[in-house]
GROMACS .gro file of C-alpha atoms in nm:
model
  363
    1MET     CA    1  18.679   3.214  12.173
    2ALA     CA    2  18.479   3.424  12.407
    3ILE     CA    3  18.351   3.656  12.131
    4TYR     CA    4  18.245   3.342  11.922
    5THR     CA    5  18.050   3.200  12.220
    6THR     CA    6  17.878   3.532  12.269
    7GLU     CA    7  17.779   3.548  11.908
    8ILE     CA    8  17.636   3.202  11.926
    9GLN     CA    9  17.433   3.296  12.233
   10ASP     CA   10  17.307   3.603  12.060
   11ILE     CA   11  17.204   3.398  11.759
   12HIS     CA   12  17.026   3.143  11.982
   13PHE     CA   13  16.851   3.430  12.169
   14PHE     CA   14  16.732   3.585  11.835
   15PHE     CA   15  16.585   3.250  11.714
   16ARG     CA   16  16.405   3.199  12.047
   17LEU     CA   17  16.275   3.554  12.025
   18GLU     CA   18  16.143   3.485  11.681
   19SER     CA   19  15.996   3.160  11.791
   20PHE     CA   20  15.807   3.344  12.079
   21LYS     CA   21  15.680   3.601  11.812
   22GLU     CA   22  15.548   3.328  11.603
   23VAL     CA   23  15.368   3.154  11.893
   24TYR     CA   24  15.225   3.484  12.001
   25GLY     CA   25  15.099   3.551  11.653
   26ILE     CA   26  14.931   3.222  11.637
   27LEU     CA   27  14.768   3.267  11.983
   28TRP     CA   28  14.660   3.618  11.885
   29VAL     CA   29  14.479   3.470  11.585
   30PHE     CA   30  14.290   3.217  11.789
   31ALA     CA   31  14.220   3.441  12.092
   32PRO     CA   32  13.911   3.618  11.927
   33ILE     CA   33  13.781   3.282  11.821
   34PHE     CA   34  13.821   3.129  12.171
   35ILE     CA   35  13.660   3.449  12.334
   36LEU     CA   36  13.367   3.418  12.095
   37VAL     CA   37  13.300   3.046  12.165
   38LEU     CA   38  13.340   3.107  12.544
   39GLY     CA   39  13.093   3.398  12.520
   40ILE     CA   40  12.840   3.185  12.315
   41THR     CA   41  12.865   2.895  12.555
   42ILE     CA   42  12.789   3.121  12.857
   43SER     CA   43  12.506   3.274  12.672
   44VAL     CA   44  12.356   2.935  12.586
   45LEU     CA   45  12.368   2.840  12.956
   46ALA     CA   46  12.202   3.173  13.047
   47ILE     CA   47  11.921   3.119  12.785
   48VAL     CA   48  11.852   2.772  12.920
   49TRP     CA   49  11.831   2.903  13.276
   50LEU     CA   50  11.608   3.194  13.164
   51GLU     CA   51  11.367   2.964  12.973
   52ARG     CA   52  11.324   2.747  13.275
   53GLU     CA   53  11.269   3.035  13.505
   54ILE     CA   54  11.025   3.221  13.274
   55SER     CA   55  10.834   2.896  13.197
   56ALA     CA   56  10.810   2.825  13.568
   57GLY     CA   57  10.677   3.174  13.625
   58ILE     CA   58  10.427   3.144  13.348
   59GLN     CA   59  10.304   2.807  13.476
   60GLN     CA   60  10.311   2.918  13.845
   61ARG     CA   61  10.553   2.651  13.958
   62ILE     CA   62  10.905   2.642  14.106
   63GLY     CA   63  11.190   2.644  13.855
   64PRO     CA   64  11.548   2.507  13.899
   65GLU     CA   65  11.695   2.612  14.240
   66TYR     CA   66  11.925   2.353  14.370
   67ALA     CA   67  12.229   2.334  14.117
   68GLY     CA   68  12.405   2.648  14.215
   69PRO     CA   69  12.259   2.982  14.348
   70PHE     CA   70  11.909   3.026  14.205
   71GLY     CA   71  11.961   2.709  13.993
   72VAL     CA   72  12.202   2.890  13.750
   73LEU     CA   73  12.421   2.577  13.712
   74GLN     CA   74  12.128   2.342  13.629
   75ALA     CA   75  12.211   2.354  13.255
   76LEU     CA   76  12.571   2.279  13.325
   77ALA     CA   77  12.470   1.984  13.549
   78ASP     CA   78  12.245   1.843  13.269
   79GLY     CA   79  12.527   1.878  13.013
   80THR     CA   80  12.765   1.694  13.246
   81LYS     CA   81  12.505   1.428  13.282
   82LEU     CA   82  12.459   1.375  12.918
   83LEU     CA   83  12.828   1.371  12.865
   84PHE     CA   84  12.872   1.061  13.080
   85LYS     CA   85  12.566   0.879  12.957
   86GLU     CA   86  12.596   0.588  12.721
   87ASN     CA   87  12.597   0.669  12.355
   88LEU     CA   88  12.359   0.428  12.181
   89ILE     CA   89  12.368   0.359  11.808
   90PRO     CA   90  12.087   0.184  11.611
   91SER     CA   91  12.210  -0.165  11.503
   92ARG     CA   92  12.058  -0.127  11.155
   93GLY     CA   93  12.118   0.234  11.106
   94ASP     CA   94  12.365   0.430  10.900
   95ILE     CA   95  12.639   0.482  11.153
   96ARG     CA   96  12.824   0.759  10.954
   97LEU     CA   97  12.514   0.966  10.887
   98PHE     CA   98  12.393   0.909  11.245
   99SER     CA   99  12.726   1.040  11.389
  100ILE     CA  100  12.773   1.322  11.153
  101GLY     CA  101  12.419   1.472  11.164
  102PRO     CA  102  12.445   1.650  11.505
  103SER     CA  103  12.785   1.788  11.443
  104ILE     CA  104  12.671   1.952  11.104
  105SER     CA  105  12.385   2.116  11.288
  106VAL     CA  106  12.603   2.264  11.548
  107ILE     CA  107  12.908   2.367  11.331
  108SER     CA  108  12.692   2.542  11.067
  109ILE     CA  109  12.522   2.752  11.333
  110ILE     CA  110  12.852   2.851  11.516
  111ILE     CA  111  12.999   2.966  11.182
  112SER     CA  112  12.727   3.228  11.148
  113TYR     CA  113  12.846   3.397  11.470
  114SER     CA  114  13.157   3.525  11.288
  115VAL     CA  115  12.955   3.801  11.086
  116ILE     CA  116  12.795   3.936  11.405
  117PRO     CA  117  12.916   4.286  11.507
  118PHE     CA  118  12.866   4.275  11.887
  119SER     CA  119  13.001   4.626  11.921
  120TYR     CA  120  13.185   4.906  11.734
  121ASN     CA  121  13.464   4.729  11.549
  122PHE     CA  122  13.408   4.421  11.745
  123ILE     CA  123  13.352   4.146  11.488
  124LEU     CA  124  13.526   3.840  11.384
  125SER     CA  125  13.483   3.883  11.007
  126ASP     CA  126  13.331   4.189  10.839
  127LEU     CA  127  13.223   4.040  10.506
  128ASN     CA  128  13.051   4.221  10.220
  129ILE     CA  129  12.796   3.937  10.213
  130GLY     CA  130  12.755   3.900  10.587
  131VAL     CA  131  12.373   3.849  10.602
  132PHE     CA  132  12.364   3.620  10.310
  133LEU     CA  133  12.640   3.412  10.449
  134TRP     CA  134  12.419   3.358  10.755
  135ILE     CA  135  12.135   3.251  10.528
  136ALA     CA  136  12.356   3.023  10.334
  137ILE     CA  137  12.512   2.854  10.636
  138SER     CA  138  12.185   2.830  10.818
  139SER     CA  139  12.047   2.627  10.516
  140ILE     CA  140  12.307   2.353  10.594
  141ALA     CA  141  12.168   2.275  10.938
  142PRO     CA  142  11.839   2.104  10.819
  143ILE     CA  143  12.071   1.871  10.618
  144GLY     CA  144  12.223   1.762  10.927
  145LEU     CA  145  11.880   1.693  11.071
  146LEU     CA  146  11.763   1.500  10.761
  147MET     CA  147  12.092   1.293  10.780
  148SER     CA  148  12.013   1.211  11.140
  149GLY     CA  149  11.655   1.113  11.072
  150TYR     CA  150  11.755   0.890  10.783
  151GLY     CA  151  12.069   0.738  10.964
  152SER     CA  152  11.844   0.643  11.253
  153ASN     CA  153  11.654   0.377  11.046
  154ASN     CA  154  11.336   0.492  11.224
  155LYS     CA  155  11.019   0.606  11.048
  156TYR     CA  156  10.947   0.865  11.307
  157SER     CA  157  11.296   1.009  11.294
  158PHE     CA  158  11.289   1.013  10.915
  159LEU     CA  159  10.956   1.197  10.913
  160GLY     CA  160  11.103   1.440  11.157
  161GLY     CA  161  11.393   1.507  10.931
  162LEU     CA  162  11.167   1.556  10.634
  163ARG     CA  163  10.949   1.796  10.824
  164ALA     CA  164  11.264   2.001  10.926
  165ALA     CA  165  11.366   2.020  10.568
  166ALA     CA  166  11.034   2.123  10.440
  167GLN     CA  167  10.978   2.383  10.723
  168SER     CA  168  11.314   2.532  10.665
  169ILE     CA  169  11.256   2.566  10.298
  170SER     CA  170  10.904   2.721  10.352
  171TYR     CA  171  11.016   2.990  10.599
  172GLU     CA  172  11.365   3.071  10.463
  173ILE     CA  173  11.228   3.231  10.158
  174PRO     CA  174  11.022   3.495  10.336
  175LEU     CA  175  11.310   3.551  10.569
  176THR     CA  176  11.549   3.605  10.284
  177LEU     CA  177  11.312   3.847  10.120
  178CYS     CA  178  11.304   4.053  10.442
  179VAL     CA  179  11.682   4.053  10.465
  180LEU     CA  180  11.704   4.162  10.096
  181SER     CA  181  11.468   4.464  10.170
  182ILE     CA  182  11.703   4.560  10.466
  183SER     CA  183  12.005   4.543  10.227
  184LEU     CA  184  11.824   4.767   9.970
  185LEU     CA  185  11.758   5.022  10.245
  186SER     CA  186  12.127   5.011  10.366
  187ASN     CA  187  12.276   4.964  10.015
  188SER     CA  188  12.500   4.693  10.158
  189LEU     CA  189  12.496   4.327  10.265
  190SER     CA  190  12.751   4.382  10.534
  191THR     CA  191  12.619   4.362  10.900
  192VAL     CA  192  12.839   4.651  10.993
  193ASP     CA  193  12.712   4.880  10.715
  194ILE     CA  194  12.357   4.796  10.808
  195ILE     CA  195  12.415   4.913  11.165
  196ASP     CA  196  12.588   5.226  11.045
  197ALA     CA  197  12.299   5.309  10.807
  198GLN     CA  198  12.066   5.293  11.103
  199SER     CA  199  12.282   5.494  11.335
  200LYS     CA  200  12.273   5.800  11.112
  201TYR     CA  201  11.929   5.897  11.213
  202GLY     CA  202  11.939   5.784  11.573
  203PHE     CA  203  11.657   5.592  11.745
  204TRP     CA  204  11.400   5.677  11.460
  205GLY     CA  205  11.651   5.543  11.202
  206TRP     CA  206  11.610   5.183  11.305
  207ASN     CA  207  11.469   4.946  11.046
  208LEU     CA  208  11.206   4.854  11.288
  209TRP     CA  209  11.017   5.181  11.205
  210ARG     CA  210  11.112   5.172  10.844
  211GLN     CA  211  11.018   4.807  10.790
  212PRO     CA  212  10.744   4.713  11.037
  213MET     CA  213  10.591   4.445  10.821
  214GLY     CA  214  10.923   4.303  10.745
  215PHE     CA  215  11.013   4.287  11.113
  216ILE     CA  216  10.697   4.083  11.191
  217ILE     CA  217  10.761   3.851  10.909
  218PHE     CA  218  11.127   3.807  11.009
  219LEU     CA  219  11.020   3.751  11.373
  220ILE     CA  220  10.785   3.463  11.261
  221SER     CA  221  11.012   3.314  11.020
  222SER     CA  222  11.298   3.307  11.258
  223LEU     CA  223  11.095   3.136  11.511
  224ALA     CA  224  11.000   2.876  11.258
  225GLU     CA  225  11.381   2.829  11.158
  226CYS     CA  226  11.456   2.763  11.515
  227GLU     CA  227  11.174   2.513  11.541
  228ARG     CA  228  11.021   2.683  11.836
  229LEU     CA  229  10.663   2.661  11.945
  230PRO     CA  230  10.421   2.692  11.776
  231PHE     CA  231  10.644   2.569  11.484
  232ASP     CA  232  10.820   2.266  11.644
  233LEU     CA  233  10.655   2.015  11.417
  234PRO     CA  234  10.984   1.822  11.338
  235GLU     CA  235  10.994   1.700  11.692
  236ALA     CA  236  10.620   1.693  11.796
  237GLU     CA  237  10.607   1.440  12.078
  238GLU     CA  238  10.245   1.334  12.030
  239GLU     CA  239  10.310   1.268  11.660
  240LEU     CA  240  10.670   1.164  11.616
  241VAL     CA  241  10.774   1.064  11.961
  242ALA     CA  242  11.073   1.314  11.941
  243GLY     CA  243  11.127   1.350  11.570
  244TYR     CA  244  11.473   1.324  11.426
  245GLN     CA  245  11.634   1.282  11.779
  246THR     CA  246  11.430   0.986  11.882
  247GLU     CA  247  11.718   0.733  11.859
  248TYR     CA  248  11.980   0.969  12.004
  249SER     CA  249  12.121   0.961  12.354
  250GLY     CA  250  12.414   1.095  12.555
  251ILE     CA  251  12.628   1.383  12.416
  252LYS     CA  252  12.476   1.346  12.064
  253PHE     CA  253  12.132   1.428  12.210
  254GLY     CA  254  12.294   1.709  12.387
  255LEU     CA  255  12.429   1.852  12.062
  256PHE     CA  256  12.090   1.881  11.922
  257TYR     CA  257  11.983   2.057  12.243
  258VAL     CA  258  12.269   2.304  12.221
  259ALA     CA  259  12.209   2.365  11.847
  260SER     CA  260  11.849   2.473  11.902
  261TYR     CA  261  11.957   2.737  12.157
  262LEU     CA  262  12.252   2.838  11.940
  263ASN     CA  263  12.012   2.892  11.648
  264LEU     CA  264  11.771   3.090  11.875
  265PHE     CA  265  12.054   3.309  12.000
  266ILE     CA  266  12.188   3.385  11.651
  267SER     CA  267  11.834   3.465  11.523
  268SER     CA  268  11.802   3.715  11.812
  269LEU     CA  269  12.125   3.870  11.730
  270PHE     CA  270  12.026   3.912  11.369
  271VAL     CA  271  11.698   4.067  11.481
  272THR     CA  272  11.904   4.320  11.681
  273VAL     CA  273  12.146   4.390  11.401
  274LEU     CA  274  11.891   4.417  11.114
  275TYR     CA  275  11.604   4.592  11.279
  276LEU     CA  276  11.696   4.734  11.622
  277GLY     CA  277  12.016   4.924  11.539
  278GLY     CA  278  12.269   4.673  11.680
  279SER     CA  279  12.494   4.832  11.941
  280ASN     CA  280  12.364   5.184  11.867
  281ILE     CA  281  12.121   5.356  12.095
  282SER     CA  282  12.091   5.730  12.068
  283ILE     CA  283  11.999   5.906  12.389
  284PRO     CA  284  12.182   5.698  12.651
  285TYR     CA  285  12.485   5.659  12.426
  286ILE     CA  286  12.525   6.038  12.376
  287PHE     CA  287  12.449   6.105  12.750
  288VAL     CA  288  12.727   5.867  12.852
  289TYR     CA  289  12.983   6.024  12.630
  290GLU     CA  290  12.902   6.376  12.736
  291PHE     CA  291  12.882   6.290  13.102
  292PHE     CA  292  13.222   6.120  13.124
  293GLU     CA  293  13.377   6.338  12.851
  294ILE     CA  294  13.480   6.024  12.654
  295ASN     CA  295  13.568   6.015  12.295
  296LYS     CA  296  13.649   5.734  12.048
  297THR     CA  297  13.992   5.688  12.172
  298TYR     CA  298  13.864   5.498  12.473
  299GLY     CA  299  13.809   5.180  12.265
  300ILE     CA  300  13.761   4.937  12.557
  301PHE     CA  301  13.479   5.138  12.704
  302VAL     CA  302  13.302   5.190  12.373
  303THR     CA  303  13.333   4.822  12.307
  304THR     CA  304  13.200   4.721  12.656
  305ILE     CA  305  12.900   4.959  12.622
  306GLY     CA  306  12.821   4.841  12.270
  307ILE     CA  307  12.836   4.477  12.380
  308PHE     CA  308  12.595   4.543  12.671
  309ILE     CA  309  12.348   4.731  12.460
  310THR     CA  310  12.358   4.450  12.186
  311LEU     CA  311  12.295   4.182  12.448
  312ALA     CA  312  12.029   4.374  12.616
  313LYS     CA  313  11.819   4.399  12.288
  314THR     CA  314  11.896   4.036  12.207
  315TYR     CA  315  11.769   3.910  12.539
  316LEU     CA  316  11.462   4.128  12.497
  317PHE     CA  317  11.368   3.929  12.185
  318LEU     CA  318  11.459   3.606  12.357
  319PHE     CA  319  11.203   3.690  12.629
  320VAL     CA  320  10.941   3.736  12.362
  321SER     CA  321  11.024   3.404  12.198
  322ILE     CA  322  11.033   3.213  12.527
  323THR     CA  323  10.701   3.361  12.629
  324THR     CA  324  10.553   3.273  12.288
  325ARG     CA  325  10.663   2.907  12.340
  326TRP     CA  326  10.468   2.877  12.660
  327THR     CA  327  10.164   3.069  12.531
  328LEU     CA  328  10.065   2.952  12.188
  329PRO     CA  329   9.954   2.602  12.089
  330ARG     CA  330  10.127   2.391  11.828
  331LEU     CA  331  10.016   2.416  11.457
  332ARG     CA  332   9.952   2.122  11.238
  333ILE     CA  333  10.184   2.049  10.948
  334ASP     CA  334   9.937   2.165  10.682
  335GLN     CA  335   9.867   2.479  10.865
  336LEU     CA  336  10.239   2.543  10.900
  337LEU     CA  337  10.316   2.503  10.529
  338ASN     CA  338  10.010   2.696  10.431
  339PHE     CA  339  10.091   2.987  10.657
  340GLY     CA  340  10.451   2.999  10.514
  341TRP     CA  341  10.367   2.966  10.141
  342LYS     CA  342  10.030   3.128  10.110
  343PHE     CA  343  10.051   3.407  10.359
  344LEU     CA  344  10.414   3.504  10.458
  345LEU     CA  345  10.557   3.461  10.112
  346PRO     CA  346  10.322   3.689   9.930
  347ILE     CA  347  10.346   3.958  10.191
  348SER     CA  348  10.724   3.955  10.214
  349LEU     CA  349  10.746   3.972   9.838
  350GLY     CA  350  10.510   4.267   9.830
  351ASN     CA  351  10.729   4.428  10.102
  352LEU     CA  352  11.032   4.382   9.880
  353LEU     CA  353  10.866   4.532   9.587
  354LEU     CA  354  10.741   4.831   9.787
  355THR     CA  355  11.083   4.886   9.925
  356THR     CA  356  11.245   4.865   9.576
  357SER     CA  357  10.993   5.119   9.449
  358PHE     CA  358  11.062   5.373   9.724
  359GLN     CA  359  11.440   5.334   9.666
  360LEU     CA  360  11.408   5.388   9.294
  361PHE     CA  361  11.183   5.701   9.339
  362SER     CA  362  11.426   5.838   9.591
  363LEU     CA  363  11.725   5.833   9.333
   0.00000   0.00000   0.00000
């Protein structure tokens, strides 16, 4: 009887152990996603604080300074305030479209972060079509804005949604042509392979030097995709009150606010990956390895250094985009569309043809 009881206890222990392993496996699958979402959230809060501080410095005024040390918690305080505000819905609007629109804008942008290599082998999903996945997913965000404008039953909101769709279509084509030029140089559409192709030749192997015209076009097109000044026509206050978000309040308005900064951050990361070598930087990287006698077995140290380098390059571009917002005036809608279709599109197409010719001659 004692042996039988012991066997039963062993069987129960075995099943509990297997259950713990299953739970651990499930948690291990969701851990990278949780870490990525947490890092993105902290980065968005940091970008909002940086924009307020930089804009205050440019305009020679005092920025946020009361919520937390140096005002670093101001964005968190604003988000908490929006969370508890009343959520108003237009009485004659389409409630489903009105409610789904902000969520589509945010979710479509968050999915794009899965193909970003923040460091060496530190990527959520290394796909063979990583850069085109970003372009395809980013095309869904204007649909959410159009749904929001139409569902609001407001002519200003609807015009803002139409402008967002027209602007996205106009500037997504030059941006895609620039990405295609980079993929031809790297012989791959994977973001990891693009970084590896640039790291072979060190600092001078960055695509910034090999594709200077493409870099400028990508920079301008990414700002237009993010609807940043001077390309914020879908929400121009003096023309459309607030555009597609006129009727929104509370947390739904906050989702649009978060989506704009998420889009700006992902665009900055792709500038870093496609043109600035990603987590690769030649001279300091070699110096750190030789000084500390570190090899590839120290994975945590390599990953930390790579994340730091990637974020440093990303925030450099963010500084440029924030400074541009508070420096240049807003364009008219006809100027914006003419600039995209009649200027950027032919130049980006010529850059692609030139890149293709060089690749064919080099074979």
